[in-house]
Amino acid sequence: MGDAAELELSVWVLSVIGAITALYYLLKWSWLCWRGFKVYVVSEFWPVDLRSYGQWAVVTGATSGIGRAYAIELAKRGLDIVLISRCEDKLHAVATEIESSYGRQTRVIQTDFTEGHSIYPAIKDKLADLEIGILVNNVGMNYAGMLVHFLDVPDPERRITQVINCNILSVTQMTRLVLPRMVERSKGLIINISSEAASQPQPMLTVYSATKIFVTYFSRCLNSEYRSHGVEVQCVTPFVVSTNMTHNIAVNLLVKSAPSFARDALNTVGYSCYTSGCLTHALQHIALSILFPDWLRLSSFCVEQTERFARTKQNWIKESVAQTAKKEE
């Protein structure tokens, strides 16, 4: 009789624990689904009026890819644009397109973000008289055109320094330049472009992945520090977007075009401070987090398979790089 009672009690306790666990996960996934619906669906119909942040938007790396797409999308939404990049001819081409197509004012600043700290006093002077409402820290670079081991980076002494200057120093220094006046006005938006490569460690993209996780942590910490001052800091972590960095891979269900991504990502402003930018990339992030966890990604087996994949793509990458260079000429 006593054993039966104990068994019944044990079954009841386990049932309660199971019910509580099921309820916890049901509520958790319901909340995540609602947040995803709000960020990626509701935002399509009720986007924030970006003009409320201020008159000017500054975009780094603004002559191609995601940066160019952000600049054009921001102009469409009524902001004047400061374009910063290293190629003066391309800067003026994008500026002319924005002025003629959308009737917005533009300014261009020619600079090379790989050169280090010496470039920022000149940028500060050129931004001094502007009411900057939005800063898009987009400029970034990989250290090789393909997946490689750390020691196989071409010209490593120069290249690694360039990547750190471009991917890390630019974000912190540009933020330092514009943030004080945003705090004074109690209004501003800083958008930092990180990467899905920062969501988990990425062997054979080691330096790129490491610099992008800096961008992610910097953005999220900064948002916590300054949102009470009226300044929002959004971290955007795109998956694959068809740009020069991705060798202009064909757009499909999983790969976004730069203009489409920029439009979707800007819609998430005000809805999320940490976003994949679009629904398809968010779903890919969830799938990879579940199916491709850290322990597998960092395993010797996975690295060997990545090496094998990289070898099979070498010729295609070389052809894509050559085509991109020819197109830019």
mmCIF file of C-alpha atoms in Angstrom:
data_model
loop_
_atom_site.group_PDB
_atom_site.id
_atom_site.type_symbol
_atom_site.label_atom_id
_atom_site.label_comp_id
_atom_site.label_asym_id
_atom_site.label_seq_id
_atom_site.Cartn_x
_atom_site.Cartn_y
_atom_site.Cartn_z
ATOM 1 C CA MET A 1 0.000 0.000 0.000
ATOM 2 C CA GLY A 2 2.824 2.345 0.902
ATOM 3 C CA ASP A 3 4.761 1.484 -2.253
ATOM 4 C CA ALA A 4 1.711 2.205 -4.413
ATOM 5 C CA ALA A 5 1.222 5.573 -2.737
ATOM 6 C CA GLU A 6 4.865 6.468 -3.227
ATOM 7 C CA LEU A 7 4.670 5.445 -6.890
ATOM 8 C CA GLU A 8 1.527 7.516 -7.380
ATOM 9 C CA LEU A 9 3.195 10.528 -5.733
ATOM 10 C CA SER A 10 6.267 10.133 -7.938
ATOM 11 C CA VAL A 11 4.142 9.976 -11.078
ATOM 12 C CA TRP A 12 2.248 13.091 -9.960
ATOM 13 C CA VAL A 13 5.474 15.009 -9.247
ATOM 14 C CA LEU A 14 6.952 14.023 -12.626
ATOM 15 C CA SER A 15 3.702 15.006 -14.355
ATOM 16 C CA VAL A 16 3.777 18.434 -12.687
ATOM 17 C CA ILE A 17 7.432 18.937 -13.631
ATOM 18 C CA GLY A 18 6.679 17.856 -17.199
ATOM 19 C CA ALA A 19 3.686 20.187 -17.416
ATOM 20 C CA ILE A 20 5.692 23.137 -16.066
ATOM 21 C CA THR A 21 8.533 22.419 -18.504
ATOM 22 C CA ALA A 22 6.139 22.136 -21.441
ATOM 23 C CA LEU A 23 4.406 25.364 -20.393
ATOM 24 C CA TYR A 24 7.767 27.133 -20.099
ATOM 25 C CA TYR A 25 8.841 26.161 -23.607
ATOM 26 C CA LEU A 26 5.378 26.898 -25.004
ATOM 27 C CA LEU A 27 5.462 30.410 -23.538
ATOM 28 C CA LYS A 28 9.084 30.914 -24.622
ATOM 29 C CA TRP A 29 8.443 29.909 -28.231
ATOM 30 C CA SER A 30 5.176 31.846 -28.320
ATOM 31 C CA TRP A 31 7.027 34.957 -27.162
ATOM 32 C CA LEU A 32 9.799 34.423 -29.730
ATOM 33 C CA CYS A 33 7.245 33.905 -32.503
ATOM 34 C CA TRP A 34 5.376 37.058 -31.491
ATOM 35 C CA ARG A 35 8.611 39.078 -31.401
ATOM 36 C CA GLY A 36 9.620 37.723 -34.794
ATOM 37 C CA PHE A 37 6.191 38.524 -36.217
ATOM 38 C CA LYS A 38 6.358 42.057 -34.835
ATOM 39 C CA VAL A 39 9.935 42.719 -36.001
ATOM 40 C CA TYR A 40 9.698 41.231 -39.489
ATOM 41 C CA VAL A 41 6.006 41.445 -40.403
ATOM 42 C CA VAL A 42 4.336 44.260 -38.447
ATOM 43 C CA SER A 43 7.299 46.541 -39.216
ATOM 44 C CA GLU A 44 6.570 46.185 -42.939
ATOM 45 C CA PHE A 45 3.255 47.999 -42.464
ATOM 46 C CA TRP A 46 4.191 50.470 -39.698
ATOM 47 C CA PRO A 47 7.855 51.442 -40.118
ATOM 48 C CA VAL A 48 9.325 54.192 -37.981
ATOM 49 C CA ASP A 49 9.610 57.621 -39.608
ATOM 50 C CA LEU A 50 13.402 57.846 -39.832
ATOM 51 C CA ARG A 51 13.263 61.612 -40.400
ATOM 52 C CA SER A 52 12.417 61.981 -36.718
ATOM 53 C CA TYR A 53 16.036 61.213 -35.803
ATOM 54 C CA GLY A 54 17.479 64.215 -37.632
ATOM 55 C CA GLN A 55 18.175 65.719 -41.046
ATOM 56 C CA TRP A 56 21.339 63.871 -42.076
ATOM 57 C CA ALA A 57 22.351 60.212 -42.286
ATOM 58 C CA VAL A 58 26.021 59.229 -42.520
ATOM 59 C CA VAL A 59 26.842 55.959 -44.273
ATOM 60 C CA THR A 60 30.326 54.425 -44.380
ATOM 61 C CA GLY A 61 31.309 52.098 -47.204
ATOM 62 C CA ALA A 62 28.579 53.786 -49.210
ATOM 63 C CA THR A 63 29.575 53.126 -52.822
ATOM 64 C CA SER A 64 28.576 49.474 -53.192
ATOM 65 C CA GLY A 65 26.721 46.601 -51.621
ATOM 66 C CA ILE A 66 24.814 47.018 -48.381
ATOM 67 C CA GLY A 67 26.224 50.506 -47.717
ATOM 68 C CA ARG A 68 25.067 51.894 -51.053
ATOM 69 C CA ALA A 69 21.685 50.246 -50.566
ATOM 70 C CA TYR A 70 21.297 51.804 -47.104
ATOM 71 C CA ALA A 71 22.242 55.242 -48.448
ATOM 72 C CA ILE A 72 19.685 55.064 -51.251
ATOM 73 C CA GLU A 73 16.947 53.666 -49.003
ATOM 74 C CA LEU A 74 17.554 56.383 -46.411
ATOM 75 C CA ALA A 75 17.331 59.018 -49.162
ATOM 76 C CA LYS A 76 14.049 57.481 -50.324
ATOM 77 C CA ARG A 77 12.758 57.928 -46.786
ATOM 78 C CA GLY A 78 13.561 61.614 -46.736
ATOM 79 C CA LEU A 79 17.035 62.032 -45.255
ATOM 80 C CA ASP A 80 20.010 63.929 -46.624
ATOM 81 C CA ILE A 81 23.042 61.694 -46.988
ATOM 82 C CA VAL A 82 26.758 61.910 -46.202
ATOM 83 C CA LEU A 83 28.558 59.245 -48.225
ATOM 84 C CA ILE A 84 31.951 58.054 -46.974
ATOM 85 C CA SER A 85 34.154 55.672 -48.925
ATOM 86 C CA ARG A 86 37.562 55.461 -50.578
ATOM 87 C CA CYS A 87 36.721 55.855 -54.287
ATOM 88 C CA GLU A 88 35.904 59.470 -55.118
ATOM 89 C CA ASP A 89 34.440 58.730 -58.554
ATOM 90 C CA LYS A 90 32.014 56.193 -57.114
ATOM 91 C CA LEU A 91 31.089 58.548 -54.282
ATOM 92 C CA HIS A 92 30.093 61.249 -56.755
ATOM 93 C CA ALA A 93 28.188 58.719 -58.870
ATOM 94 C CA VAL A 94 26.072 57.601 -55.902
ATOM 95 C CA ALA A 95 25.618 61.213 -54.776
ATOM 96 C CA THR A 96 24.390 62.218 -58.238
ATOM 97 C CA GLU A 97 21.943 59.293 -58.273
ATOM 98 C CA ILE A 98 20.523 60.278 -54.888
ATOM 99 C CA GLU A 99 20.186 63.961 -55.769
ATOM 100 C CA SER A 100 18.579 63.343 -59.169
ATOM 101 C CA SER A 101 16.305 60.468 -58.174
ATOM 102 C CA TYR A 102 15.217 61.493 -54.677
ATOM 103 C CA GLY A 103 15.922 65.232 -54.453
ATOM 104 C CA ARG A 104 18.019 64.956 -51.298
ATOM 105 C CA GLN A 105 21.162 66.852 -50.407
ATOM 106 C CA THR A 106 24.414 64.886 -50.344
ATOM 107 C CA ARG A 107 27.964 65.349 -49.175
ATOM 108 C CA VAL A 108 30.880 63.072 -49.940
ATOM 109 C CA ILE A 109 33.961 62.321 -47.855
ATOM 110 C CA GLN A 110 36.721 60.397 -49.568
ATOM 111 C CA THR A 111 38.778 58.327 -47.131
ATOM 112 C CA ASP A 112 40.256 54.856 -46.697
ATOM 113 C CA PHE A 113 39.205 53.233 -43.427
ATOM 114 C CA THR A 114 42.098 50.745 -43.591
ATOM 115 C CA GLU A 115 44.588 53.552 -42.887
ATOM 116 C CA GLY A 116 43.948 53.718 -39.150
ATOM 117 C CA HIS A 117 43.395 56.547 -36.683
ATOM 118 C CA SER A 118 44.915 59.357 -38.769
ATOM 119 C CA ILE A 119 41.808 59.795 -40.965
ATOM 120 C CA TYR A 120 39.311 60.752 -38.250
ATOM 121 C CA PRO A 121 40.196 64.403 -37.506
ATOM 122 C CA ALA A 122 39.420 65.292 -41.150
ATOM 123 C CA ILE A 123 36.116 63.398 -41.031
ATOM 124 C CA LYS A 124 35.195 65.192 -37.795
ATOM 125 C CA ASP A 125 35.778 68.591 -39.393
ATOM 126 C CA LYS A 126 33.585 67.734 -42.389
ATOM 127 C CA LEU A 127 30.708 66.569 -40.187
ATOM 128 C CA ALA A 128 30.910 69.428 -37.676
ATOM 129 C CA ASP A 129 28.076 71.606 -39.033
ATOM 130 C CA LEU A 130 25.534 68.852 -39.660
ATOM 131 C CA GLU A 131 22.583 67.616 -37.598
ATOM 132 C CA ILE A 132 23.347 63.919 -37.846
ATOM 133 C CA GLY A 133 20.349 61.819 -36.937
ATOM 134 C CA ILE A 134 21.548 58.444 -38.210
ATOM 135 C CA LEU A 135 24.969 56.826 -38.532
ATOM 136 C CA VAL A 136 25.309 53.571 -40.477
ATOM 137 C CA ASN A 137 28.629 51.900 -39.684
ATOM 138 C CA ASN A 138 28.641 49.601 -42.667
ATOM 139 C CA VAL A 139 32.203 49.621 -43.989
ATOM 140 C CA GLY A 140 33.892 46.257 -43.581
ATOM 141 C CA MET A 141 36.162 43.784 -45.293
ATOM 142 C CA ASN A 142 37.265 40.177 -45.186
ATOM 143 C CA TYR A 143 40.944 39.295 -45.080
ATOM 144 C CA ALA A 144 40.882 36.837 -47.979
ATOM 145 C CA GLY A 145 38.658 36.143 -50.948
ATOM 146 C CA MET A 146 37.941 32.626 -49.732
ATOM 147 C CA LEU A 147 37.913 30.378 -46.673
ATOM 148 C CA VAL A 148 41.501 30.035 -45.422
ATOM 149 C CA HIS A 149 43.525 29.197 -42.331
ATOM 150 C CA PHE A 150 44.837 32.128 -40.319
ATOM 151 C CA LEU A 151 48.435 31.633 -41.495
ATOM 152 C CA ASP A 152 47.338 31.427 -45.136
ATOM 153 C CA VAL A 153 46.058 35.012 -45.246
ATOM 154 C CA PRO A 154 47.756 36.787 -48.195
ATOM 155 C CA ASP A 155 50.268 39.417 -47.005
ATOM 156 C CA PRO A 156 49.167 38.843 -43.384
ATOM 157 C CA GLU A 157 51.039 41.704 -41.675
ATOM 158 C CA ARG A 158 49.350 44.340 -43.816
ATOM 159 C CA ARG A 159 46.030 42.620 -44.398
ATOM 160 C CA ILE A 160 45.208 41.765 -40.791
ATOM 161 C CA THR A 161 45.890 45.347 -39.696
ATOM 162 C CA GLN A 162 43.674 46.633 -42.494
ATOM 163 C CA VAL A 163 40.809 44.356 -41.454
ATOM 164 C CA ILE A 164 41.029 45.449 -37.814
ATOM 165 C CA ASN A 165 41.187 49.121 -38.812
ATOM 166 C CA CYS A 166 38.230 48.749 -41.163
ATOM 167 C CA ASN A 167 35.981 46.437 -39.155
ATOM 168 C CA ILE A 168 36.684 47.552 -35.576
ATOM 169 C CA LEU A 169 38.384 50.938 -35.464
ATOM 170 C CA SER A 170 35.969 52.518 -37.937
ATOM 171 C CA VAL A 171 32.931 51.544 -35.868
ATOM 172 C CA THR A 172 34.307 52.851 -32.593
ATOM 173 C CA GLN A 173 35.812 56.057 -33.984
ATOM 174 C CA MET A 174 32.824 57.029 -36.151
ATOM 175 C CA THR A 175 30.578 56.426 -33.150
ATOM 176 C CA ARG A 176 32.837 58.612 -31.021
ATOM 177 C CA LEU A 177 32.503 61.420 -33.561
ATOM 178 C CA VAL A 178 28.707 61.532 -33.849
ATOM 179 C CA LEU A 179 27.462 60.269 -30.486
ATOM 180 C CA PRO A 180 28.110 63.416 -28.346
ATOM 181 C CA ARG A 181 25.753 65.635 -30.358
ATOM 182 C CA MET A 182 23.116 62.876 -30.454
ATOM 183 C CA VAL A 183 23.260 62.774 -26.654
ATOM 184 C CA GLU A 184 22.962 66.575 -26.529
ATOM 185 C CA ARG A 185 19.797 66.425 -28.648
ATOM 186 C CA SER A 186 18.515 63.303 -26.836
ATOM 187 C CA LYS A 187 17.874 61.794 -30.255
ATOM 188 C CA GLY A 188 19.827 59.602 -32.621
ATOM 189 C CA LEU A 189 20.221 56.223 -34.237
ATOM 190 C CA ILE A 190 23.432 54.272 -34.811
ATOM 191 C CA ILE A 191 23.206 51.181 -37.024
ATOM 192 C CA ASN A 192 26.205 48.845 -36.893
ATOM 193 C CA ILE A 193 26.452 46.132 -39.536
ATOM 194 C CA SER A 194 27.812 42.962 -37.972
ATOM 195 C CA SER A 195 27.388 39.509 -39.548
ATOM 196 C CA GLU A 196 25.901 36.069 -39.066
ATOM 197 C CA ALA A 197 29.580 35.025 -38.927
ATOM 198 C CA ALA A 198 29.609 36.592 -35.447
ATOM 199 C CA SER A 199 26.725 34.511 -34.118
ATOM 200 C CA GLN A 200 29.064 31.586 -33.484
ATOM 201 C CA PRO A 201 32.830 31.081 -33.977
ATOM 202 C CA GLN A 202 33.666 30.559 -37.660
ATOM 203 C CA PRO A 203 36.864 28.601 -38.369
ATOM 204 C CA MET A 204 38.571 29.632 -41.618
ATOM 205 C CA LEU A 205 36.942 33.046 -41.263
ATOM 206 C CA THR A 206 38.745 33.601 -37.994
ATOM 207 C CA VAL A 207 39.709 37.272 -38.116
ATOM 208 C CA TYR A 208 36.496 38.340 -39.861
ATOM 209 C CA SER A 209 34.338 36.437 -37.367
ATOM 210 C CA ALA A 210 36.286 37.842 -34.419
ATOM 211 C CA THR A 211 36.025 41.443 -35.628
ATOM 212 C CA LYS A 212 32.306 41.093 -36.208
ATOM 213 C CA ILE A 213 31.614 39.730 -32.732
ATOM 214 C CA PHE A 214 33.326 42.898 -31.486
ATOM 215 C CA VAL A 215 30.783 44.905 -33.476
ATOM 216 C CA THR A 216 27.940 42.884 -31.961
ATOM 217 C CA TYR A 217 29.085 43.264 -28.351
ATOM 218 C CA PHE A 218 30.024 46.929 -28.817
ATOM 219 C CA SER A 219 26.570 47.670 -30.257
ATOM 220 C CA ARG A 220 24.572 45.860 -27.629
ATOM 221 C CA CYS A 221 26.543 47.344 -24.729
ATOM 222 C CA LEU A 222 26.361 50.839 -26.214
ATOM 223 C CA ASN A 223 22.609 50.541 -26.658
ATOM 224 C CA SER A 224 22.241 49.695 -22.967
ATOM 225 C CA GLU A 225 24.398 52.680 -22.003
ATOM 226 C CA TYR A 226 22.718 55.330 -24.166
ATOM 227 C CA ARG A 227 19.108 54.354 -24.830
ATOM 228 C CA SER A 228 18.119 56.264 -21.672
ATOM 229 C CA HIS A 229 19.702 59.320 -23.359
ATOM 230 C CA GLY A 230 17.429 58.943 -26.380
ATOM 231 C CA VAL A 231 20.031 57.261 -28.627
ATOM 232 C CA GLU A 232 19.274 53.857 -30.150
ATOM 233 C CA VAL A 233 22.063 51.530 -31.257
ATOM 234 C CA GLN A 234 20.954 48.733 -33.547
ATOM 235 C CA CYS A 235 23.127 45.755 -34.434
ATOM 236 C CA VAL A 236 22.302 44.107 -37.782
ATOM 237 C CA THR A 237 23.628 40.593 -38.433
ATOM 238 C CA PRO A 238 22.917 39.663 -42.063
ATOM 239 C CA PHE A 239 23.397 36.216 -43.496
ATOM 240 C CA VAL A 240 24.379 36.062 -47.196
ATOM 241 C CA VAL A 241 23.640 39.208 -49.228
ATOM 242 C CA SER A 242 24.646 39.443 -52.879
ATOM 243 C CA THR A 243 27.547 41.933 -52.839
ATOM 244 C CA ASN A 244 31.138 42.140 -54.022
ATOM 245 C CA MET A 245 32.250 40.547 -50.731
ATOM 246 C CA THR A 246 30.122 37.478 -51.502
ATOM 247 C CA HIS A 247 31.253 37.504 -55.145
ATOM 248 C CA ASN A 248 27.815 38.714 -56.262
ATOM 249 C CA ILE A 249 26.246 35.333 -55.627
ATOM 250 C CA ALA A 250 22.884 34.860 -57.336
ATOM 251 C CA VAL A 251 19.844 36.084 -55.406
ATOM 252 C CA ASN A 252 17.434 33.340 -54.355
ATOM 253 C CA LEU A 253 15.085 32.400 -51.529
ATOM 254 C CA LEU A 254 17.953 32.428 -49.002
ATOM 255 C CA VAL A 255 20.232 35.093 -50.512
ATOM 256 C CA LYS A 256 18.971 38.682 -50.466
ATOM 257 C CA SER A 257 19.846 41.478 -52.842
ATOM 258 C CA ALA A 258 21.425 44.491 -51.125
ATOM 259 C CA PRO A 259 18.490 46.871 -51.862
ATOM 260 C CA SER A 260 15.933 44.363 -50.603
ATOM 261 C CA PHE A 261 17.953 43.677 -47.469
ATOM 262 C CA ALA A 262 18.455 47.374 -46.681
ATOM 263 C CA ARG A 263 14.728 48.054 -47.051
ATOM 264 C CA ASP A 264 13.766 45.168 -44.757
ATOM 265 C CA ALA A 265 16.478 45.958 -42.212
ATOM 266 C CA LEU A 266 15.512 49.639 -41.946
ATOM 267 C CA ASN A 267 11.929 48.580 -41.298
ATOM 268 C CA THR A 268 13.116 46.816 -38.129
ATOM 269 C CA VAL A 269 14.399 50.098 -36.631
ATOM 270 C CA GLY A 270 12.390 50.851 -33.512
ATOM 271 C CA TYR A 271 11.261 47.226 -33.271
ATOM 272 C CA SER A 272 14.553 45.530 -32.448
ATOM 273 C CA CYS A 273 18.034 46.593 -31.358
ATOM 274 C CA TYR A 274 19.513 43.254 -32.443
ATOM 275 C CA THR A 275 18.238 41.860 -35.711
ATOM 276 C CA SER A 276 19.094 39.581 -38.616
ATOM 277 C CA GLY A 277 17.641 42.296 -40.820
ATOM 278 C CA CYS A 278 15.014 40.220 -42.616
ATOM 279 C CA LEU A 279 12.777 37.226 -41.991
ATOM 280 C CA THR A 280 14.634 34.738 -44.203
ATOM 281 C CA HIS A 281 17.942 35.488 -42.503
ATOM 282 C CA ALA A 282 16.340 35.215 -39.060
ATOM 283 C CA LEU A 283 14.967 31.779 -39.941
ATOM 284 C CA GLN A 284 18.368 30.681 -41.267
ATOM 285 C CA HIS A 285 19.971 31.860 -38.021
ATOM 286 C CA ILE A 286 17.540 29.782 -35.946
ATOM 287 C CA ALA A 287 18.042 26.712 -38.127
ATOM 288 C CA LEU A 288 21.836 26.925 -37.996
ATOM 289 C CA SER A 289 21.824 27.502 -34.232
ATOM 290 C CA ILE A 290 19.902 24.260 -33.784
ATOM 291 C CA LEU A 291 21.421 22.085 -36.521
ATOM 292 C CA PHE A 292 24.988 23.412 -36.527
ATOM 293 C CA PRO A 293 26.002 24.121 -32.896
ATOM 294 C CA ASP A 294 29.408 25.315 -31.683
ATOM 295 C CA TRP A 295 30.782 21.906 -30.816
ATOM 296 C CA LEU A 296 30.165 20.668 -34.372
ATOM 297 C CA ARG A 297 31.287 23.879 -36.060
ATOM 298 C CA LEU A 298 34.594 23.833 -34.160
ATOM 299 C CA SER A 299 35.283 20.108 -34.607
ATOM 300 C CA SER A 300 38.223 18.814 -36.666
ATOM 301 C CA PHE A 301 35.780 16.964 -38.899
ATOM 302 C CA CYS A 302 33.911 20.156 -39.735
ATOM 303 C CA VAL A 303 37.104 22.092 -40.420
ATOM 304 C CA GLU A 304 38.271 19.333 -42.777
ATOM 305 C CA GLN A 305 34.976 19.457 -44.652
ATOM 306 C CA THR A 306 35.210 23.249 -44.858
ATOM 307 C CA GLU A 307 38.712 22.943 -46.311
ATOM 308 C CA ARG A 308 37.433 20.487 -48.897
ATOM 309 C CA PHE A 309 34.548 22.771 -49.813
ATOM 310 C CA ALA A 310 36.919 25.747 -50.132
ATOM 311 C CA ARG A 311 39.136 23.816 -52.548
ATOM 312 C CA THR A 312 36.190 22.938 -54.764
ATOM 313 C CA LYS A 313 35.192 26.613 -54.977
ATOM 314 C CA GLN A 314 38.627 28.105 -55.680
ATOM 315 C CA ASN A 315 38.224 28.361 -59.449
ATOM 316 C CA TRP A 316 34.715 29.792 -59.172
ATOM 317 C CA ILE A 317 35.891 32.398 -56.659
ATOM 318 C CA LYS A 318 38.822 33.454 -58.856
ATOM 319 C CA GLU A 319 36.491 33.859 -61.830
ATOM 320 C CA SER A 320 33.998 35.848 -59.715
ATOM 321 C CA VAL A 321 36.734 38.133 -58.377
ATOM 322 C CA ALA A 322 37.993 38.764 -61.912
ATOM 323 C CA GLN A 323 34.482 39.543 -63.147
ATOM 324 C CA THR A 324 33.868 41.914 -60.259
ATOM 325 C CA ALA A 325 37.147 43.738 -60.875
ATOM 326 C CA LYS A 326 36.355 44.040 -64.578
ATOM 327 C CA LYS A 327 32.869 45.371 -63.802
ATOM 328 C CA GLU A 328 34.286 47.992 -61.405
ATOM 329 C CA GLU A 329 36.740 49.183 -64.046
#
